[in-house]
Tab-separated table of C-alpha atoms in Angstrom:
chain	number	residue	atom	x	y	z
A	78	MET	CA	-20.641	-35.180	41.097
A	79	ARG	CA	-17.386	-33.861	39.650
A	80	ARG	CA	-15.717	-35.739	36.775
A	81	GLY	CA	-12.670	-36.348	38.919
A	82	CYS	CA	-14.803	-38.005	41.559
A	83	MET	CA	-16.348	-40.389	39.027
A	84	GLU	CA	-12.915	-41.450	37.721
A	85	GLU	CA	-11.694	-42.020	41.244
A	86	SER	CA	-14.706	-44.179	42.073
A	87	THR	CA	-13.999	-46.413	39.055
A	88	ASN	CA	-10.455	-47.061	40.304
A	89	VAL	CA	-11.688	-48.024	43.758
A	90	ILE	CA	-14.241	-50.448	42.332
A	91	VAL	CA	-11.710	-52.128	40.081
A	92	GLN	CA	-9.293	-52.594	42.972
A	93	GLU	CA	-11.981	-54.147	45.144
A	94	VAL	CA	-13.149	-56.481	42.378
A	95	ASP	CA	-9.586	-57.528	41.575
A	96	LYS	CA	-8.974	-58.316	45.227
A	97	TRP	CA	-12.121	-60.367	45.432
A	98	THR	CA	-11.433	-62.412	42.247
A	99	ASP	CA	-7.847	-63.086	43.331
A	100	GLU	CA	-9.128	-64.592	46.584
A	101	GLY	CA	-11.988	-66.541	44.936
A	102	THR	CA	-12.043	-69.833	43.028
A	103	MET	CA	-11.984	-68.233	39.580
A	104	LYS	CA	-8.233	-67.652	39.824
A	105	GLU	CA	-7.529	-71.389	39.544
A	106	SER	CA	-8.612	-71.530	35.883
A	107	GLY	CA	-5.690	-69.372	34.858
A	108	GLU	CA	-7.852	-67.617	32.270
A	109	LYS	CA	-8.170	-63.850	31.977
A	110	HIS	CA	-11.348	-62.071	30.877
A	111	GLU	CA	-11.917	-58.395	30.165
A	112	GLY	CA	-15.150	-56.622	30.974
A	113	PHE	CA	-16.720	-53.493	32.406
A	114	VAL	CA	-18.608	-52.448	35.507
A	115	GLU	CA	-20.790	-49.403	34.867
A	116	ILE	CA	-22.440	-47.363	37.644
A	117	PRO	CA	-24.584	-44.677	35.947
A	118	ASN	CA	-26.235	-43.101	39.008
A	119	LEU	CA	-23.441	-42.848	41.566
A	120	SER	CA	-24.287	-39.850	43.782
A	121	GLU	CA	-24.270	-38.812	47.427
A	122	GLU	CA	-28.015	-38.203	47.029
A	123	ASN	CA	-28.759	-41.848	46.181
A	124	GLU	CA	-28.727	-44.758	48.589
A	125	VAL	CA	-25.980	-47.257	47.775
A	126	ASP	CA	-28.492	-50.131	47.716
A	127	ASP	CA	-30.444	-48.268	45.010
A	128	THR	CA	-27.366	-47.707	42.852
A	129	GLU	CA	-27.527	-49.418	39.466
A	130	ILE	CA	-24.611	-51.716	38.664
A	131	SER	CA	-24.224	-53.033	35.113
A	132	VAL	CA	-21.746	-55.848	34.390
A	133	SER	CA	-20.603	-56.648	30.844
A	134	LYS	CA	-17.690	-58.450	29.200
A	135	LYS	CA	-16.083	-58.835	25.817
A	136	LYS	CA	-17.220	-61.635	23.556
A	137	GLY	CA	-15.846	-65.061	24.333
A	138	ASP	CA	-15.808	-67.441	27.249
A	139	GLY	CA	-16.323	-66.371	30.812
A	140	ASP	CA	-20.105	-66.478	31.249
A	141	VAL	CA	-19.644	-68.113	34.640
A	142	LEU	CA	-17.514	-65.201	35.803
A	143	LYS	CA	-20.030	-62.739	34.374
A	144	ASP	CA	-22.912	-64.351	36.272
A	145	LEU	CA	-20.841	-64.444	39.439
A	146	MET	CA	-20.030	-60.753	39.100
A	147	ARG	CA	-23.735	-59.934	38.678
A	148	THR	CA	-24.623	-61.713	41.933
A	149	GLU	CA	-21.932	-61.920	44.592
A	150	GLY	CA	-19.757	-59.390	42.794
A	151	THR	CA	-22.476	-56.752	43.000
A	152	SER	CA	-22.534	-56.938	46.799
A	153	LYS	CA	-18.746	-56.501	46.875
A	154	ILE	CA	-18.999	-53.478	44.605
A	155	ARG	CA	-21.635	-51.883	46.835
A	156	GLU	CA	-19.372	-52.380	49.863
A	157	ALA	CA	-16.643	-50.513	48.008
A	158	LEU	CA	-19.105	-47.746	47.089
A	159	ARG	CA	-20.156	-47.254	50.704
A	160	HIS	CA	-16.540	-46.863	51.736
A	161	TYR	CA	-15.784	-44.554	48.820
A	162	LEU	CA	-18.745	-42.220	49.428
A	163	LYS	CA	-17.923	-42.045	53.130
A	164	VAL	CA	-14.324	-41.024	52.402
A	165	LEU	CA	-15.405	-38.608	49.666
A	166	LYS	CA	-17.881	-36.783	51.932
A	167	THR	CA	-15.321	-36.552	54.724
A	168	GLU	CA	-12.651	-35.032	52.475
A	169	PHE	CA	-15.041	-32.787	50.556
A	170	THR	CA	-16.700	-31.282	53.634
A	171	LEU	CA	-13.503	-30.241	55.410
A	172	GLY	CA	-13.881	-26.481	55.938
A	173	MET	CA	-17.011	-26.166	53.825
A	174	ILE	CA	-20.668	-27.169	53.552
A	175	LEU	CA	-21.973	-29.663	51.016
A	176	PRO	CA	-24.363	-28.006	48.546
A	177	THR	CA	-27.949	-29.261	48.583
A	178	LYS	CA	-30.723	-28.951	46.030
A	179	THR	CA	-32.350	-26.250	48.171
A	180	SER	CA	-29.190	-24.153	48.594
A	181	ALA	CA	-28.365	-24.526	44.909
A	182	GLY	CA	-31.793	-23.167	44.029
A	183	LEU	CA	-31.324	-20.276	46.432
A	184	GLU	CA	-27.955	-19.442	44.856
A	185	LEU	CA	-29.494	-19.234	41.392
A	186	ALA	CA	-32.304	-17.027	42.687
A	187	VAL	CA	-29.794	-14.721	44.383
A	188	LYS	CA	-27.708	-14.315	41.241
A	189	LYS	CA	-30.812	-13.496	39.227
A	190	LYS	CA	-32.108	-11.057	41.827
A	191	LEU	CA	-28.880	-9.169	42.343
A	192	SER	CA	-28.282	-8.895	38.599
A	193	GLU	CA	-31.442	-6.839	38.118
A	194	ASN	CA	-30.868	-3.107	37.677
A	195	ASN	CA	-34.164	-1.953	39.179
A	196	VAL	CA	-33.566	-3.137	42.738
A	197	GLN	CA	-35.070	-0.543	45.085
A	198	ASP	CA	-32.980	1.329	47.621
A	199	SER	CA	-35.081	-0.164	50.407
A	200	VAL	CA	-33.696	-3.626	49.606
A	201	LEU	CA	-30.409	-3.881	51.442
A	202	PRO	CA	-28.518	-7.212	51.456
A	203	VAL	CA	-27.799	-8.561	54.925
A	204	SER	CA	-26.477	-11.889	56.189
A	205	LEU	CA	-28.102	-14.151	58.757
A	206	ASP	CA	-26.554	-17.246	60.309
A	207	THR	CA	-28.837	-20.292	60.169
A	208	VAL	CA	-28.560	-23.992	60.813
A	209	GLY	CA	-26.382	-25.677	58.167
A	210	VAL	CA	-26.151	-22.911	55.561
A	211	LYS	CA	-25.956	-19.132	55.302
A	212	ILE	CA	-29.046	-17.869	53.523
A	213	PRO	CA	-28.739	-14.695	51.402
A	214	THR	CA	-31.344	-12.228	52.682
A	215	VAL	CA	-32.698	-8.723	52.144
A	216	LYS	CA	-34.313	-6.002	54.224
A	217	ILE	CA	-37.746	-4.761	53.155
A	218	LEU	CA	-39.191	-1.366	54.153
A	219	LEU	CA	-42.913	-0.648	53.709
A	220	LYS	CA	-45.178	2.272	54.679
A	221	GLU	CA	-48.968	2.559	54.746
A	222	MET	CA	-51.424	5.187	55.953
A	223	PHE	CA	-54.597	4.100	57.771
A	224	ASP	CA	-57.718	6.136	58.619
A	225	SER	CA	-57.556	5.111	62.247
A	226	PRO	CA	-56.315	6.351	65.618
A	227	VAL	CA	-52.965	4.833	66.526
A	228	GLU	CA	-54.429	2.904	69.486
A	229	GLU	CA	-57.008	1.208	67.264
A	230	LEU	CA	-54.488	0.175	64.605
A	231	TYR	CA	-52.083	-1.136	67.243
A	232	SER	CA	-54.828	-3.264	68.803
A	233	ILE	CA	-55.571	-4.964	65.468
A	234	PHE	CA	-52.147	-6.656	65.573
A	235	ILE	CA	-52.356	-7.904	69.168
A	236	THR	CA	-56.038	-8.916	69.510
A	237	LYS	CA	-56.894	-12.454	68.424
A	238	GLU	CA	-60.462	-11.670	67.340
A	239	LEU	CA	-59.359	-8.734	65.181
A	240	VAL	CA	-56.498	-10.684	63.602
A	241	GLN	CA	-58.932	-13.471	62.705
A	242	LYS	CA	-61.301	-10.935	61.149
A	243	PHE	CA	-58.823	-9.340	58.755
A	244	SER	CA	-56.995	-12.620	58.017
A	245	LYS	CA	-60.266	-14.559	57.629
A	246	SER	CA	-58.688	-17.572	59.329
A	247	CYS	CA	-57.927	-19.000	62.758
A	248	ALA	CA	-55.033	-17.417	64.615
A	249	VAL	CA	-52.898	-17.845	67.724
A	250	ILE	CA	-52.036	-14.480	69.269
A	251	GLN	CA	-50.158	-14.388	72.581
A	252	ALA	CA	-49.385	-10.674	72.732
A	253	LYS	CA	-46.586	-10.717	75.278
A	254	ARG	CA	-42.823	-11.023	75.170
A	255	GLY	CA	-42.045	-14.604	74.095
A	256	GLY	CA	-45.678	-15.193	73.115
A	257	LYS	CA	-46.505	-17.231	70.030
A	258	LEU	CA	-47.916	-15.920	66.766
A	259	GLN	CA	-49.728	-17.989	64.120
A	260	MET	CA	-51.831	-16.672	61.238
A	261	PHE	CA	-53.421	-17.793	57.957
A	262	ASP	CA	-53.880	-21.400	59.116
A	263	GLY	CA	-50.198	-21.729	60.014
A	264	CYS	CA	-48.770	-20.128	56.861
A	265	ILE	CA	-47.284	-17.411	59.096
A	266	THR	CA	-45.685	-18.277	62.437
A	267	GLY	CA	-43.493	-16.406	64.860
A	268	GLU	CA	-42.946	-14.991	68.322
A	269	TYR	CA	-43.366	-11.583	69.923
A	270	ILE	CA	-40.052	-10.034	70.983
A	271	GLU	CA	-41.060	-6.502	72.005
A	272	LEU	CA	-44.374	-4.686	72.554
A	273	LEU	CA	-44.610	-0.947	73.273
A	274	PRO	CA	-48.319	-0.010	73.414
A	275	SER	CA	-49.383	2.156	70.469
A	276	GLN	CA	-45.739	2.582	69.412
A	277	ARG	CA	-43.880	-0.532	68.349
A	278	ILE	CA	-44.166	-4.308	67.885
A	279	VAL	CA	-41.159	-6.526	67.108
A	280	MET	CA	-41.549	-10.182	66.097
A	281	LYS	CA	-39.689	-13.230	64.912
A	282	TRP	CA	-41.606	-13.979	61.708
A	283	ARG	CA	-41.517	-16.611	58.971
A	284	CYS	CA	-43.540	-18.046	56.086
A	285	ARG	CA	-44.135	-21.778	55.929
A	286	ASN	CA	-42.266	-22.192	52.621
A	287	TRP	CA	-39.072	-20.531	53.877
A	288	PRO	CA	-35.941	-22.623	54.614
A	289	HIS	CA	-36.396	-24.718	57.743
A	290	GLU	CA	-36.137	-22.759	61.029
A	291	HIS	CA	-35.278	-19.511	59.240
A	292	TYR	CA	-36.923	-16.398	60.739
A	293	ALA	CA	-36.942	-12.754	59.764
A	294	THR	CA	-37.171	-9.937	62.311
A	295	VAL	CA	-40.248	-7.793	61.663
A	296	ALA	CA	-40.679	-4.411	63.367
A	297	LEU	CA	-43.985	-2.488	63.204
A	298	ASN	CA	-43.677	1.203	64.083
A	299	PHE	CA	-46.890	3.203	64.605
A	300	LYS	CA	-46.736	6.969	63.925
A	301	ASP	CA	-49.623	9.204	64.993
A	302	ARG	CA	-50.466	11.585	62.114
A	303	ALA	CA	-53.421	13.528	63.566
A	304	THR	CA	-56.524	11.838	62.079
A	305	GLN	CA	-54.471	9.029	60.556
A	306	THR	CA	-51.807	6.539	61.571
A	307	GLU	CA	-48.708	5.747	59.549
A	308	LEU	CA	-47.512	2.159	59.832
A	309	GLN	CA	-43.829	1.581	59.057
A	310	VAL	CA	-42.869	-2.064	58.505
A	311	GLU	CA	-39.238	-3.201	58.536
A	312	CYS	CA	-38.498	-6.846	57.665
A	313	LYS	CA	-34.875	-7.929	58.191
A	314	GLY	CA	-33.588	-11.312	57.077
A	315	VAL	CA	-36.108	-12.128	54.334
A	316	PRO	CA	-34.701	-14.803	51.964
A	317	VAL	CA	-33.829	-13.137	48.657
A	318	CYS	CA	-35.915	-15.581	46.633
A	319	ASN	CA	-38.969	-14.808	48.842
A	320	GLU	CA	-38.768	-11.008	48.678
A	321	ASP	CA	-41.647	-10.482	46.234
A	322	SER	CA	-44.001	-12.922	47.967
A	323	THR	CA	-43.253	-11.300	51.350
A	324	ARG	CA	-44.068	-7.845	49.988
A	325	GLN	CA	-47.352	-9.148	48.586
A	326	CYS	CA	-48.167	-10.833	51.895
A	327	TRP	CA	-47.961	-7.502	53.739
A	328	GLN	CA	-49.545	-5.335	51.050
A	329	LYS	CA	-52.451	-7.616	50.105
A	330	GLN	CA	-53.084	-9.909	53.080
A	331	HIS	CA	-52.348	-7.347	55.797
A	332	PHE	CA	-52.687	-3.727	54.602
A	333	LYS	CA	-55.564	-4.240	52.163
A	334	GLU	CA	-57.583	-6.433	54.528
A	335	ILE	CA	-57.000	-4.112	57.508
A	336	HIS	CA	-58.349	-1.200	55.429
A	337	VAL	CA	-61.483	-3.272	54.779
A	338	LEU	CA	-61.814	-4.132	58.474
A	339	LEU	CA	-61.488	-0.483	59.514
A	340	GLU	CA	-64.112	0.566	56.968
A	341	GLN	CA	-66.523	-2.092	58.211
A	342	THR	CA	-65.938	-0.999	61.813
A	343	LYS	CA	-66.657	2.609	60.845
A	344	VAL	CA	-69.893	1.678	59.052
A	345	ASN	CA	-71.093	-0.440	61.966
A	346	ALA	CA	-70.384	2.408	64.386
A	347	GLU	CA	-72.535	4.784	62.322
């Protein structure tokens, strides 16, 4: 938390403690004692009941007051903390979103990524609204040539048995508009948005380790090149920090394995 916030919290605690001691029995002694209340782990990420509260005083009399502050006084301090954190969050979140550990990590990854000089032209920053935060994203363009008729390559992406062969795992393939997609034992999930036979497939698509409920839009365009088929892949809305892993997913787990599947199919046919 900010330094200013910590100083403000100390003032609130002192006021609450003063109010409590003025109303309690300790006031009747007429004695004054100086001490400190230290809260080392005050944070919006910690539960108030888990917050450490350390009570100390200067040398001299007043052990009774010190013991009382460590017991009943601690509960009063925690009440003040609950009120303080509630007010702090309300004021701090007006017109903005509280940073989280996840979004802070994403911000660092974005700064590192965008500072690199060798970013390819195919990586174009785009923005995508999501629940709670705006996630910095990129667009990825990939191309691959396959020794296959366009109809055969297209069928590999919409046929459950063929998807399971090249992915070497169970899959859910509902090749229709609004149909579900699940591959690599749930590591990849999504939904079919558009299917044009032997021409184009558009999907909502996400990796399991992406921010919660964040999807990219993946378009597969099939181009007939005589004896071969060119596959053009466009991924929009990929989180910046997941760009490299997404590229590898398509190049190694899709393209490479589909080449192997096509070669096996050719050998079996001969």
